[in-house]
XYZ file of C-alpha atoms in Angstrom:
740
model
C 19.045 -10.988 0.639
C 16.169 -8.575 1.247
C 15.802 -7.480 4.888
C 13.546 -4.992 6.648
C 14.722 -2.850 9.584
C 12.998 -0.644 12.119
C 14.582 2.846 12.105
C 14.277 5.246 15.054
C 15.135 8.922 15.450
C 13.942 10.137 12.024
C 11.950 13.366 11.995
C 11.953 14.510 8.362
C 13.038 13.651 4.839
C 16.563 14.916 5.568
C 16.816 12.104 8.137
C 15.646 9.411 5.717
C 18.049 10.763 3.081
C 20.922 10.596 5.586
C 20.097 6.992 6.475
C 19.921 6.044 2.789
C 23.274 7.664 2.054
C 24.940 5.968 5.012
C 23.712 2.474 4.113
C 24.345 2.842 0.379
C 28.032 3.458 1.122
C 28.340 -0.034 2.629
C 30.060 -2.575 0.382
C 27.620 -5.310 -0.658
C 24.444 -3.207 -0.401
C 22.617 -3.137 -3.733
C 19.495 -1.120 -2.869
C 18.030 0.858 0.045
C 14.528 2.255 0.547
C 13.732 4.210 3.715
C 10.084 4.781 4.593
C 9.841 7.934 6.714
C 6.134 7.368 7.293
C 6.477 3.807 8.630
C 9.932 4.348 10.215
C 11.416 1.336 8.463
C 14.004 0.485 5.817
C 14.140 -2.165 3.110
C 17.681 -3.166 2.254
C 18.904 -5.651 -0.336
C 22.449 -6.890 0.174
C 24.909 -9.696 -0.569
C 25.199 -11.969 2.464
C 28.784 -12.913 1.710
C 29.886 -9.261 1.904
C 27.816 -7.700 4.688
C 25.402 -8.663 7.472
C 22.641 -7.173 9.626
C 25.061 -6.001 12.315
C 27.148 -3.995 9.835
C 24.061 -2.340 8.334
C 22.701 -1.448 11.782
C 26.119 -0.021 12.698
C 26.076 2.176 9.573
C 22.677 3.581 10.558
C 23.870 4.223 14.119
C 26.979 6.002 12.839
C 24.677 8.324 10.916
C 23.010 9.240 14.222
C 19.911 7.029 14.165
C 18.783 3.743 15.694
C 18.109 0.495 13.832
C 16.984 -3.069 14.519
C 15.781 -5.998 12.432
C 12.063 -5.499 11.784
C 9.413 -7.575 13.501
C 5.620 -7.360 13.260
C 5.664 -7.192 17.056
C 7.243 -3.719 16.796
C 4.505 -1.187 17.417
C 6.151 1.702 19.287
C 9.542 2.971 18.132
C 12.170 2.547 20.820
C 13.088 6.203 20.497
C 9.699 7.424 21.723
C 9.846 5.371 24.913
C 12.750 7.506 26.202
C 10.624 10.629 26.389
C 7.374 11.831 27.898
C 4.466 10.733 25.642
C 3.704 13.393 23.067
C 0.147 14.003 24.314
C 1.366 14.599 27.896
C 4.168 16.814 26.600
C 1.677 18.844 24.651
C -0.752 19.358 27.545
C 1.960 20.400 30.000
C 3.709 22.609 27.425
C 0.488 24.450 26.568
C -0.341 24.992 30.257
C 3.108 26.418 30.993
C 3.099 28.450 27.773
C -0.186 30.143 28.701
C 1.382 31.294 31.977
C 4.525 32.399 30.157
C 2.586 34.384 27.572
C 0.522 36.074 30.299
C 3.684 37.272 32.038
C 5.549 38.288 28.875
C 2.703 40.043 27.059
C -0.106 40.505 29.576
C 1.098 43.933 30.626
C 0.816 45.114 26.991
C -2.919 44.392 27.176
C -3.292 46.064 30.553
C -3.561 42.787 32.457
C -2.414 42.974 36.082
C 0.942 41.481 37.183
C 2.352 41.180 40.722
C 5.009 43.797 41.403
C 7.830 41.273 41.852
C 7.480 40.132 38.221
C 6.371 43.419 36.660
C 8.704 44.753 33.949
C 8.201 48.296 35.280
C 8.855 47.540 38.970
C 11.214 44.547 38.882
C 12.732 43.950 35.441
C 15.055 41.220 36.676
C 12.172 39.362 38.357
C 10.225 39.717 35.084
C 13.103 38.021 33.205
C 13.684 35.243 35.734
C 9.950 34.371 35.908
C 9.877 33.865 32.148
C 13.065 31.815 32.241
C 11.599 29.651 35.022
C 8.550 28.868 32.860
C 10.487 28.413 29.602
C 12.998 25.884 30.985
C 10.378 23.188 31.877
C 8.903 23.508 28.376
C 12.366 23.080 26.903
C 12.994 20.045 29.121
C 9.673 18.435 28.176
C 10.512 18.851 24.500
C 14.235 18.121 24.821
C 13.791 15.458 22.114
C 14.115 18.230 19.498
C 17.403 19.400 21.035
C 18.881 15.907 21.411
C 17.839 14.724 17.951
C 18.607 18.039 16.264
C 22.079 18.620 17.655
C 23.001 14.944 17.350
C 22.179 15.084 13.633
C 24.000 18.416 13.324
C 27.194 17.047 14.883
C 26.976 14.013 12.581
C 26.850 16.524 9.672
C 23.338 15.336 8.731
C 21.174 18.259 9.956
C 17.419 17.642 9.919
C 14.177 19.423 10.757
C 14.834 18.964 14.486
C 18.158 20.749 13.943
C 16.322 23.795 12.585
C 13.860 23.768 15.485
C 16.645 23.263 18.058
C 18.760 26.064 16.584
C 15.827 28.475 16.459
C 14.651 27.668 19.981
C 18.094 27.604 21.604
C 19.083 30.829 19.834
C 16.019 32.517 21.349
C 16.797 31.036 24.771
C 20.462 32.102 24.696
C 19.501 35.569 23.502
C 17.064 35.832 26.433
C 19.682 34.678 28.957
C 22.246 37.152 27.619
C 19.603 39.899 27.765
C 18.826 38.932 31.372
C 22.522 39.249 32.332
C 22.686 42.651 30.643
C 19.504 43.752 32.460
C 20.938 42.598 35.819
C 24.156 44.547 35.201
C 22.280 47.636 33.975
C 19.891 47.533 36.967
C 22.775 47.488 39.405
C 24.149 50.609 37.694
C 20.752 52.297 37.505
C 20.861 52.314 33.674
C 17.065 52.281 33.080
C 17.419 52.983 29.337
C 19.393 49.778 28.743
C 17.012 47.846 30.989
C 13.913 48.925 29.009
C 15.660 48.261 25.682
C 16.189 44.610 26.477
C 13.234 43.851 28.760
C 10.808 44.053 25.813
C 12.903 41.725 23.586
C 13.680 38.698 25.707
C 12.401 35.962 23.334
C 11.917 33.416 26.158
C 8.319 33.086 24.993
C 9.575 32.639 21.422
C 11.849 29.767 22.448
C 9.017 27.996 24.296
C 6.388 28.824 21.683
C 8.480 27.356 18.846
C 8.787 24.032 20.677
C 5.122 23.973 21.708
C 3.741 24.790 18.276
C 6.006 22.248 16.601
C 4.794 19.694 19.173
C 1.185 20.594 18.309
C 1.965 20.016 14.649
C 3.780 16.746 15.394
C 0.868 15.512 17.509
C -1.689 16.257 14.789
C 0.658 14.879 12.127
C 1.219 11.651 14.084
C -2.515 11.155 14.519
C -3.075 11.666 10.802
C -0.139 9.422 9.874
C -1.548 6.643 12.038
C -4.690 6.760 9.932
C -2.636 6.231 6.781
C -1.328 2.973 8.237
C -4.708 1.832 9.581
C -5.223 -0.557 6.670
C -2.010 -2.408 7.550
C -2.887 -2.356 11.256
C -6.293 -3.871 10.498
C -4.644 -6.559 8.379
C -2.262 -7.435 11.204
C -5.189 -7.618 13.641
C -7.022 -10.089 11.397
C -4.806 -12.973 12.479
C -6.127 -14.622 15.664
C -3.657 -14.844 18.539
C -4.411 -18.531 19.242
C -5.617 -21.631 17.400
C -7.077 -25.005 18.360
C -4.722 -27.787 17.248
C -5.358 -31.531 17.396
C -2.223 -33.347 18.539
C -2.161 -36.972 19.679
C -5.956 -36.956 19.639
C -6.219 -33.988 22.034
C -7.447 -30.471 21.358
C -4.813 -27.932 22.410
C -4.943 -24.137 22.319
C -1.601 -22.785 21.119
C -0.321 -19.350 20.011
C -0.679 -18.846 16.258
C 3.050 -18.245 15.799
C 3.767 -21.751 17.131
C 1.776 -23.502 14.391
C 3.748 -25.791 12.094
C 3.197 -27.173 8.617
C 1.089 -30.313 8.758
C -0.753 -29.363 11.973
C -4.449 -30.297 12.000
C -6.408 -27.239 13.125
C -10.013 -27.222 14.326
C -11.898 -24.096 13.213
C -15.102 -23.252 15.093
C -17.974 -21.056 13.826
C -17.109 -17.356 13.978
C -13.360 -17.927 14.244
C -10.715 -16.434 11.974
C -8.481 -18.843 10.085
C -4.898 -18.203 11.173
C -2.895 -19.975 8.427
C -3.276 -21.170 4.834
C -4.260 -24.784 4.363
C -6.672 -27.411 3.041
C -9.969 -28.561 4.540
C -9.648 -32.207 5.608
C -12.961 -32.805 7.367
C -16.310 -31.018 7.626
C -17.726 -28.158 5.611
C -18.740 -24.544 6.084
C -19.095 -21.200 4.356
C -16.109 -18.874 4.743
C -16.031 -15.080 4.489
C -12.910 -14.165 2.445
C -13.748 -10.451 2.117
C -10.636 -9.327 4.017
C -8.369 -11.021 1.470
C -10.269 -11.023 -1.821
C -12.826 -8.254 -1.338
C -15.556 -10.784 -2.233
C -18.669 -9.867 -0.243
C -20.386 -13.282 -0.433
C -19.206 -16.243 1.684
C -17.578 -19.131 -0.193
C -18.610 -22.732 0.483
C -15.733 -24.965 1.589
C -15.599 -28.781 1.667
C -12.823 -31.383 2.053
C -10.049 -30.714 -0.460
C -10.805 -26.980 -0.775
C -8.154 -24.419 0.093
C -8.674 -21.835 2.834
C -6.551 -18.759 3.496
C -5.478 -16.857 6.585
C -7.688 -13.993 7.814
C -10.829 -15.628 6.382
C -13.719 -15.948 8.860
C -15.606 -19.221 9.336
C -19.330 -18.504 9.156
C -21.290 -21.464 10.519
C -20.082 -25.085 10.518
C -16.920 -26.425 12.150
C -14.202 -28.060 10.079
C -10.690 -29.389 10.324
C -7.867 -28.156 8.130
C -4.255 -29.084 7.515
C -1.779 -26.197 7.810
C 0.319 -25.765 4.660
C 1.657 -22.205 4.953
C 2.474 -20.715 8.343
C 4.212 -17.622 9.715
C 5.496 -15.231 7.062
C 4.454 -17.683 4.295
C 0.712 -17.122 4.734
C -1.354 -15.152 2.251
C -2.040 -12.460 4.863
C 1.658 -12.036 5.690
C 2.510 -11.709 1.997
C -0.222 -9.103 1.557
C 1.121 -7.113 4.524
C 4.637 -7.311 3.073
C 3.387 -6.155 -0.331
C 1.488 -3.223 1.172
C 4.428 -2.111 3.338
C 6.961 -2.607 0.536
C 4.835 -0.527 -1.818
C 4.593 2.210 0.824
C 8.373 2.204 1.190
C 9.028 2.382 -2.555
C 9.320 5.701 -4.357
C 7.444 6.875 -7.403
C 9.531 8.567 -10.125
C 7.504 11.748 -9.599
C 9.062 12.119 -6.133
C 12.722 11.988 -7.221
C 13.115 15.769 -7.531
C 11.623 16.242 -4.059
C 14.008 13.620 -2.639
C 17.027 15.348 -4.150
C 15.962 18.719 -2.776
C 15.095 17.288 0.658
C 18.572 15.770 0.931
C 20.246 19.213 0.844
C 17.326 21.270 2.143
C 18.381 21.746 5.792
C 21.971 22.898 5.082
C 20.617 25.365 2.508
C 18.107 26.760 5.027
C 20.818 27.140 7.656
C 22.922 29.016 5.111
C 19.980 31.296 4.234
C 19.411 31.950 7.962
C 23.047 33.000 8.516
C 22.993 35.130 5.361
C 19.750 36.780 6.497
C 21.270 37.682 9.873
C 24.395 39.136 8.258
C 22.489 41.194 5.672
C 20.028 42.691 8.181
C 22.815 43.398 10.676
C 24.753 45.328 8.032
C 21.728 47.107 6.568
C 19.762 47.995 9.719
C 22.474 47.916 12.390
C 19.758 46.310 14.531
C 20.888 43.028 16.102
C 17.375 42.269 17.343
C 15.899 42.565 13.841
C 18.658 40.433 12.314
C 18.205 37.825 15.027
C 14.414 37.741 14.616
C 14.581 37.220 10.839
C 17.255 34.535 11.123
C 15.248 32.569 13.675
C 12.067 32.895 11.573
C 13.878 31.401 8.563
C 15.020 28.438 10.659
C 11.609 27.584 12.061
C 9.357 28.286 9.063
C 11.144 26.014 6.593
C 9.585 22.579 6.390
C 11.492 19.625 4.926
C 8.749 17.368 6.328
C 6.259 18.578 3.742
C 8.673 17.638 0.955
C 9.472 14.267 2.481
C 5.869 13.314 3.237
C 4.342 14.484 -0.052
C 4.715 11.121 -1.801
C 4.844 8.407 0.907
C 1.641 9.420 2.707
C -0.360 9.327 -0.521
C 1.241 6.036 -1.596
C 0.624 4.430 1.804
C -3.021 5.506 1.890
C -3.564 4.381 -1.712
C -1.910 0.978 -1.282
C -3.709 0.320 2.007
C -7.075 1.363 0.583
C -6.598 -0.832 -2.490
C -5.552 -3.789 -0.327
C -8.896 -3.551 1.457
C -10.581 -3.930 -1.935
C -8.536 -6.947 -2.991
C -6.067 -4.959 -5.138
C -2.431 -5.589 -4.172
C 0.001 -3.011 -5.553
C 3.649 -4.051 -5.381
C 5.338 -0.666 -5.773
C 4.880 3.078 -6.050
C 6.290 2.861 -9.578
C 3.334 0.676 -10.538
C 0.875 3.329 -9.343
C 2.536 6.042 -11.413
C 2.841 3.818 -14.490
C -0.783 2.698 -14.195
C -2.018 6.294 -14.027
C -0.569 6.973 -17.505
C -1.923 3.812 -19.184
C -4.032 4.407 -22.305
C -4.431 0.812 -23.551
C -5.624 -2.266 -21.642
C -4.892 -5.712 -23.090
C -7.013 -8.566 -21.731
C -6.465 -12.285 -21.792
C -9.784 -14.063 -22.425
C -9.903 -17.315 -20.497
C -9.972 -16.763 -16.743
C -9.801 -12.992 -17.118
C -12.824 -11.875 -19.120
C -14.421 -15.302 -18.753
C -14.755 -17.628 -15.765
C -12.119 -19.982 -17.167
C -14.413 -22.932 -16.478
C -16.566 -24.208 -19.377
C -20.259 -24.790 -18.756
C -22.853 -26.661 -20.820
C -24.862 -23.956 -22.566
C -26.696 -26.110 -25.154
C -28.144 -29.640 -25.203
C -30.249 -31.557 -27.734
C -31.311 -35.230 -27.406
C -32.406 -37.570 -30.246
C -34.832 -40.394 -29.444
C -33.676 -40.634 -25.830
C -34.577 -38.797 -22.618
C -32.299 -36.116 -21.223
C -32.051 -38.028 -17.944
C -30.769 -41.103 -19.773
C -28.252 -38.976 -21.682
C -26.988 -37.554 -18.385
C -26.520 -41.056 -16.924
C -24.536 -42.220 -19.963
C -22.495 -38.992 -20.209
C -21.671 -39.038 -16.498
C -20.612 -42.692 -16.677
C -18.138 -41.859 -19.448
C -16.813 -38.417 -18.471
C -16.362 -38.857 -14.715
C -13.125 -40.729 -15.424
C -11.744 -38.117 -17.836
C -9.430 -35.261 -16.855
C -10.301 -33.038 -19.837
C -11.698 -29.552 -18.919
C -14.806 -30.213 -21.022
C -15.378 -33.468 -19.097
C -15.646 -31.413 -15.904
C -18.335 -29.274 -17.564
C -20.280 -32.412 -18.561
C -20.043 -33.874 -15.045
C -21.386 -30.662 -13.544
C -24.176 -30.600 -16.160
C -25.195 -34.136 -15.209
C -25.645 -33.092 -11.601
C -27.018 -35.832 -9.339
C -27.731 -38.347 -12.139
C -26.967 -41.976 -11.245
C -24.032 -43.279 -13.358
C -23.878 -46.765 -14.826
C -21.186 -49.298 -14.062
C -18.680 -49.255 -16.931
C -15.951 -51.543 -18.210
C -13.171 -51.284 -20.783
C -12.816 -47.506 -20.371
C -10.579 -45.850 -22.973
C -9.425 -42.261 -23.428
C -8.559 -41.378 -27.051
C -6.247 -38.343 -27.158
C -7.675 -35.462 -29.175
C -11.035 -37.176 -29.678
C -12.825 -38.263 -26.488
C -13.620 -41.275 -24.286
C -15.522 -44.541 -24.644
C -16.550 -47.508 -22.465
C -18.857 -50.517 -22.263
C -22.199 -50.170 -20.465
C -24.041 -53.470 -20.114
C -21.903 -54.850 -22.938
C -22.694 -52.020 -25.330
C -20.069 -49.415 -26.287
C -20.854 -45.731 -25.823
C -18.798 -42.718 -26.801
C -18.395 -39.040 -25.803
C -16.202 -36.763 -27.883
C -15.777 -34.430 -30.824
C -16.797 -34.602 -34.469
C -13.629 -36.447 -35.513
C -14.437 -39.170 -32.980
C -17.908 -40.034 -34.223
C -16.755 -39.920 -37.854
C -13.988 -42.401 -37.000
C -16.645 -44.750 -35.624
C -18.371 -44.646 -39.023
C -21.455 -42.558 -38.290
C -22.697 -40.495 -41.226
C -22.056 -36.795 -40.634
C -25.132 -35.808 -42.605
C -27.368 -37.668 -40.152
C -26.367 -35.279 -37.370
C -28.132 -32.028 -36.538
C -26.453 -28.910 -37.932
C -24.311 -27.392 -35.161
C -22.855 -24.455 -37.097
C -24.927 -21.966 -35.105
C -23.578 -23.034 -31.702
C -20.059 -23.182 -33.144
C -20.432 -19.582 -34.291
C -21.410 -18.758 -30.722
C -17.974 -20.000 -29.683
C -19.213 -23.239 -28.101
C -17.243 -26.485 -28.116
C -19.433 -29.343 -29.408
C -19.543 -32.667 -27.523
C -21.310 -35.655 -29.092
C -22.797 -38.515 -27.039
C -23.264 -41.566 -29.304
C -23.178 -45.335 -29.625
C -21.963 -47.424 -32.558
C -25.038 -46.693 -34.723
C -26.213 -43.144 -34.041
C -25.756 -39.870 -32.180
C -27.805 -39.778 -28.986
C -27.218 -36.117 -28.001
C -25.269 -32.976 -28.836
C -23.927 -30.761 -26.029
C -22.424 -27.297 -26.391
C -19.835 -26.174 -23.804
C -19.002 -22.542 -23.395
C -16.694 -20.513 -21.172
C -19.154 -17.881 -19.908
C -18.022 -14.345 -19.176
C -17.763 -13.215 -15.574
C -20.793 -11.291 -14.273
C -18.783 -8.075 -13.786
C -16.760 -8.145 -17.023
C -19.260 -6.103 -19.052
C -19.441 -3.381 -16.393
C -15.642 -3.405 -15.981
C -14.968 -2.942 -19.693
C -17.571 -0.186 -19.860
C -15.832 1.551 -16.955
C -12.458 1.251 -18.705
C -13.878 2.859 -21.825
C -15.365 5.668 -19.728
C -11.841 6.283 -18.447
C -10.749 6.830 -22.055
C -8.921 3.508 -22.366
C -8.609 1.395 -25.499
C -9.529 -2.214 -24.624
C -8.043 -5.105 -26.661
C -8.554 -8.831 -26.068
C -5.869 -11.394 -26.957
C -6.744 -15.099 -26.982
C -5.497 -18.389 -28.347
C -9.097 -19.477 -29.037
C -10.744 -19.660 -32.431
C -12.089 -16.661 -34.280
C -15.700 -17.632 -33.541
C -15.080 -18.094 -29.807
C -13.171 -14.809 -29.587
C -15.828 -12.930 -31.547
C -18.637 -14.292 -29.370
C -16.978 -13.345 -26.073
C -15.884 -9.942 -27.384
C -19.427 -9.172 -28.502
C -20.931 -10.165 -25.154
C -18.332 -8.216 -23.156
C -18.538 -5.074 -25.294
C -14.985 -5.371 -26.660
C -14.599 -3.971 -30.181
C -10.956 -4.929 -30.757
C -9.636 -8.460 -30.365
C -7.055 -10.846 -31.810
C -7.702 -14.606 -31.921
C -5.406 -17.655 -32.269
C -2.524 -15.851 -30.524
C 0.220 -18.218 -29.383
C 1.782 -17.551 -25.932
C 5.004 -16.217 -27.418
C 3.004 -13.950 -29.744
C 1.284 -12.234 -26.817
C 4.677 -10.814 -25.850
C 5.213 -9.675 -29.458
C 1.786 -8.005 -29.631
C 2.468 -6.070 -26.419
C 5.877 -5.069 -27.815
C 4.286 -3.783 -31.027
C 1.798 -1.673 -29.068
C 4.527 -0.148 -26.900
C 6.681 0.615 -29.946
C 3.737 2.474 -31.459
C 3.709 4.821 -28.453
C 0.968 3.246 -26.387
C 1.144 2.879 -22.586
C -0.037 -0.681 -22.045
C -1.503 -2.538 -19.074
C -1.759 -6.311 -19.526
C -4.275 -8.314 -17.476
C -3.975 -12.101 -17.400
C -3.985 -15.176 -15.202
C -2.079 -18.019 -16.862
C 1.523 -19.160 -17.239
C 1.290 -18.235 -20.911
C 0.510 -14.642 -19.880
C 3.680 -14.210 -17.800
C 5.989 -12.880 -20.584
C 3.338 -10.377 -21.656
C 2.744 -9.277 -18.043
C 6.453 -8.546 -17.682
C 6.720 -6.762 -21.040
C 3.719 -4.466 -20.460
C 4.174 -1.094 -18.768
C 2.004 -2.516 -15.987
C 1.190 -6.191 -15.502
C -2.000 -7.044 -13.610
C -2.580 -10.662 -12.544
C -5.902 -12.195 -11.640
C -5.345 -13.463 -8.094
C -6.998 -16.827 -8.643
C -4.543 -17.472 -11.474
C -1.172 -19.195 -11.340
C 1.650 -18.237 -8.978
C 3.928 -17.550 -11.961
C 1.474 -14.990 -13.369
C 1.114 -13.345 -9.958
C 4.894 -13.188 -9.461
C 5.292 -11.629 -12.925
C 2.737 -8.895 -12.332
C 3.040 -5.423 -10.784
C -0.510 -5.552 -9.416
C -2.504 -8.558 -8.176
C -6.313 -8.654 -8.184
C -6.945 -11.153 -5.390
C -10.701 -11.310 -5.976
C -10.364 -12.312 -9.635
C -12.759 -9.505 -10.575
C -11.956 -7.555 -13.746
C -13.825 -4.574 -12.310
C -11.023 -4.273 -9.733
C -8.643 -3.555 -12.622
C -10.784 -0.611 -13.718
C -10.980 0.589 -10.112
C -7.186 0.304 -9.786
C -6.606 2.439 -12.893
C -9.090 5.066 -11.717
C -7.594 5.120 -8.214
C -4.018 5.353 -9.516
C -4.941 8.507 -11.425
C -6.461 10.051 -8.315
C -3.406 9.051 -6.266
C -0.953 10.636 -8.703
C -3.034 13.823 -8.745
C -2.917 13.833 -4.941
C 0.880 13.403 -4.976
C 1.261 16.304 -7.418
C -0.945 18.475 -5.196
C 1.224 17.613 -2.189
C 4.470 18.304 -4.039
C 3.125 21.592 -5.370
C 2.155 22.685 -1.876
C 5.495 21.594 -0.389
C 7.497 23.532 -2.991
C 5.125 26.513 -3.012
C 5.092 26.788 0.778
C 8.876 26.836 1.156
C 9.529 29.071 -1.869
C 7.056 31.685 -0.578
C 7.522 31.433 3.188
C 11.321 31.381 3.495
C 11.779 34.790 1.774
C 8.837 36.115 3.813
C 10.509 34.957 7.039
C 13.802 36.489 5.900
C 12.109 39.912 5.868
C 11.523 40.380 2.144
C 8.417 42.499 2.885
C 9.910 44.479 5.767
C 11.658 47.181 3.754
C 8.777 48.002 1.348
C 5.768 47.342 3.624
C 7.087 47.052 7.181
C 5.795 43.477 7.459
C 7.964 41.253 9.644
C 7.143 37.668 10.534
C 7.212 36.692 14.202
C 9.150 33.440 14.889
C 6.126 32.072 16.762
C 3.908 32.475 13.699
C 6.663 30.933 11.596
C 6.684 27.855 13.853
C 2.894 27.518 13.567
C 3.070 27.792 9.776
C 5.740 25.078 9.613
C 3.613 22.685 11.668
C 0.516 23.322 9.592
C 2.333 22.712 6.292
C 3.133 19.105 7.260
C -0.392 18.596 8.532
C -1.799 19.892 5.249
C 0.149 17.314 3.232
C -0.951 14.418 5.449
C -4.624 15.408 5.592
C -4.710 15.960 1.839
C -3.489 12.383 1.352
C -6.180 11.127 3.737
C -8.804 12.356 1.261
C -7.952 9.273 -0.797
C -9.831 7.184 1.771
C -13.034 8.610 0.316
């Protein structure tokens, strides 16, 4: 069973790694994916061995909160326990300004009242700072509670580093205050002045405030990364008009059931998937398919959730409700892809899992070394605290998921559904694109492209053809019926469908036929008396003859036309440096014609379904990275075998289930856009990972005092805290560039 959970209390990648480790240890759990960005977890487990309660208990034992996920969850439970972050920030900054004025104002010559002046009342100076620092610490106690809780559970996280750095500064200041009080009572002014200038109360408060600033900016940026999902969720209307027992009732959307008849008014959003039963209208499906033009709907046509009714009213029968709707599946795909991990992030994950303990070790080692070398406890303390607060496991943990979440959400808005982060990375390295022809490059619906009548009007031919073909289920019959348009059919009798040849029937006692060349030859008509059709056959058209028992009345040519955007899409793929190959089961002439029109130079015709798999296998064995794009059941094995399978969304469910990426708008150009965007996304991830590694590798030694001995440069813990906050913000804002 695959279940999603809401996780609370996570602050960095060390937290998500701890949750993963705790759940993976449970017997019966086969896979775990924790999404730090979305605060959720996907867990696959065997129901006969473990249940939700046991998994939630494992998370709680690791020091975090968990609950079964619901779309109604919007604010993590954890946050509700504390003052809202914006209020915390405003109050902390206000108090910090006062604290900084008292602690450092005298250095700038700013006036201070005598009772809190370091020169006139050192103890009052200390107690005033403590009085201002304690409210800031209380407002931001979340860092202490979360940090020490994780530390005691032996899963230290970023909050642990912040809590240790801040509390160390606070304790140092309190100890210094006690020493100052004792020295003042003895009149030891030298000891008083030694400690009064190194209290670190402002450092304790500043660390918490600056980290809160960073968290506030980071949270705002992270909310933007999930805005695509939020907009998708908001697309579903809260209520719907249902007809029950002849009455119109307004009910909540979540109470709709399969089989309900729903009345959709102009301007309303469709809340479930279903079929139009009465009325007609044009429907805007842009939110789901990316198609900008409204689609006409009439009885029998399917409509999907989140589509918007444009003008007329209609009734529909609900077929998929709740989590079964197209919109719900899209949301699940987008969130699941955001939770998944690209192979490029594995090194970062491994490092993040042991990052905090290593930093704590470096901090202790730094304090010991400086204490032994300089015999200055203040210097050793300052360097140790700087190491704690400058290190940033968040940057490592966020490097991949923020970029993946932005990319998947942005693609979803364009009708491109990406099922996993692995698919994005694999797609970015593709060098060969294999296309199915019918339904992928072409419309998949034959149209009459040629007609020629002999001794009879075209209108009469249409009446005869419509009379015969309207009863046939052959795909070419549908093309003929559409070609005949509004022609008035004749009454027919003795209708017969001849497999592999065509159809025939009596009209006013005379037998007429519609079919292929074998059919009219079997009737006894001389082949030489028929117009030469070799030219339209070379164009890839299927020839349909309309004839009676004596002669051919008309020749029609049916052709599966290419989609309007296929030429541009293939050109775009070539501009990306991709080799484009078309595989089709059609004849050589049909394949050649379509390939020529679409601008495809390499194609293979008469490929059986099982041979498509073999062709893909051959390409992969030759070293090519292959993306397969198709829409039919016969494409499913090839979609699975390719490095990346891309299914046309208006294709079969089997093809869509087999693919890594679904193009809901059926537009081949979306495939080219997806490849281009995957490359940009992977570049963005690499930039984030480079920054995360570079920042920590450079800044931790700097904080430890590496430049103090040769150059006298020593990092202040307050600056270290600001740098840590900005590093996370950099990673998130860099990922947000993908929106452009």
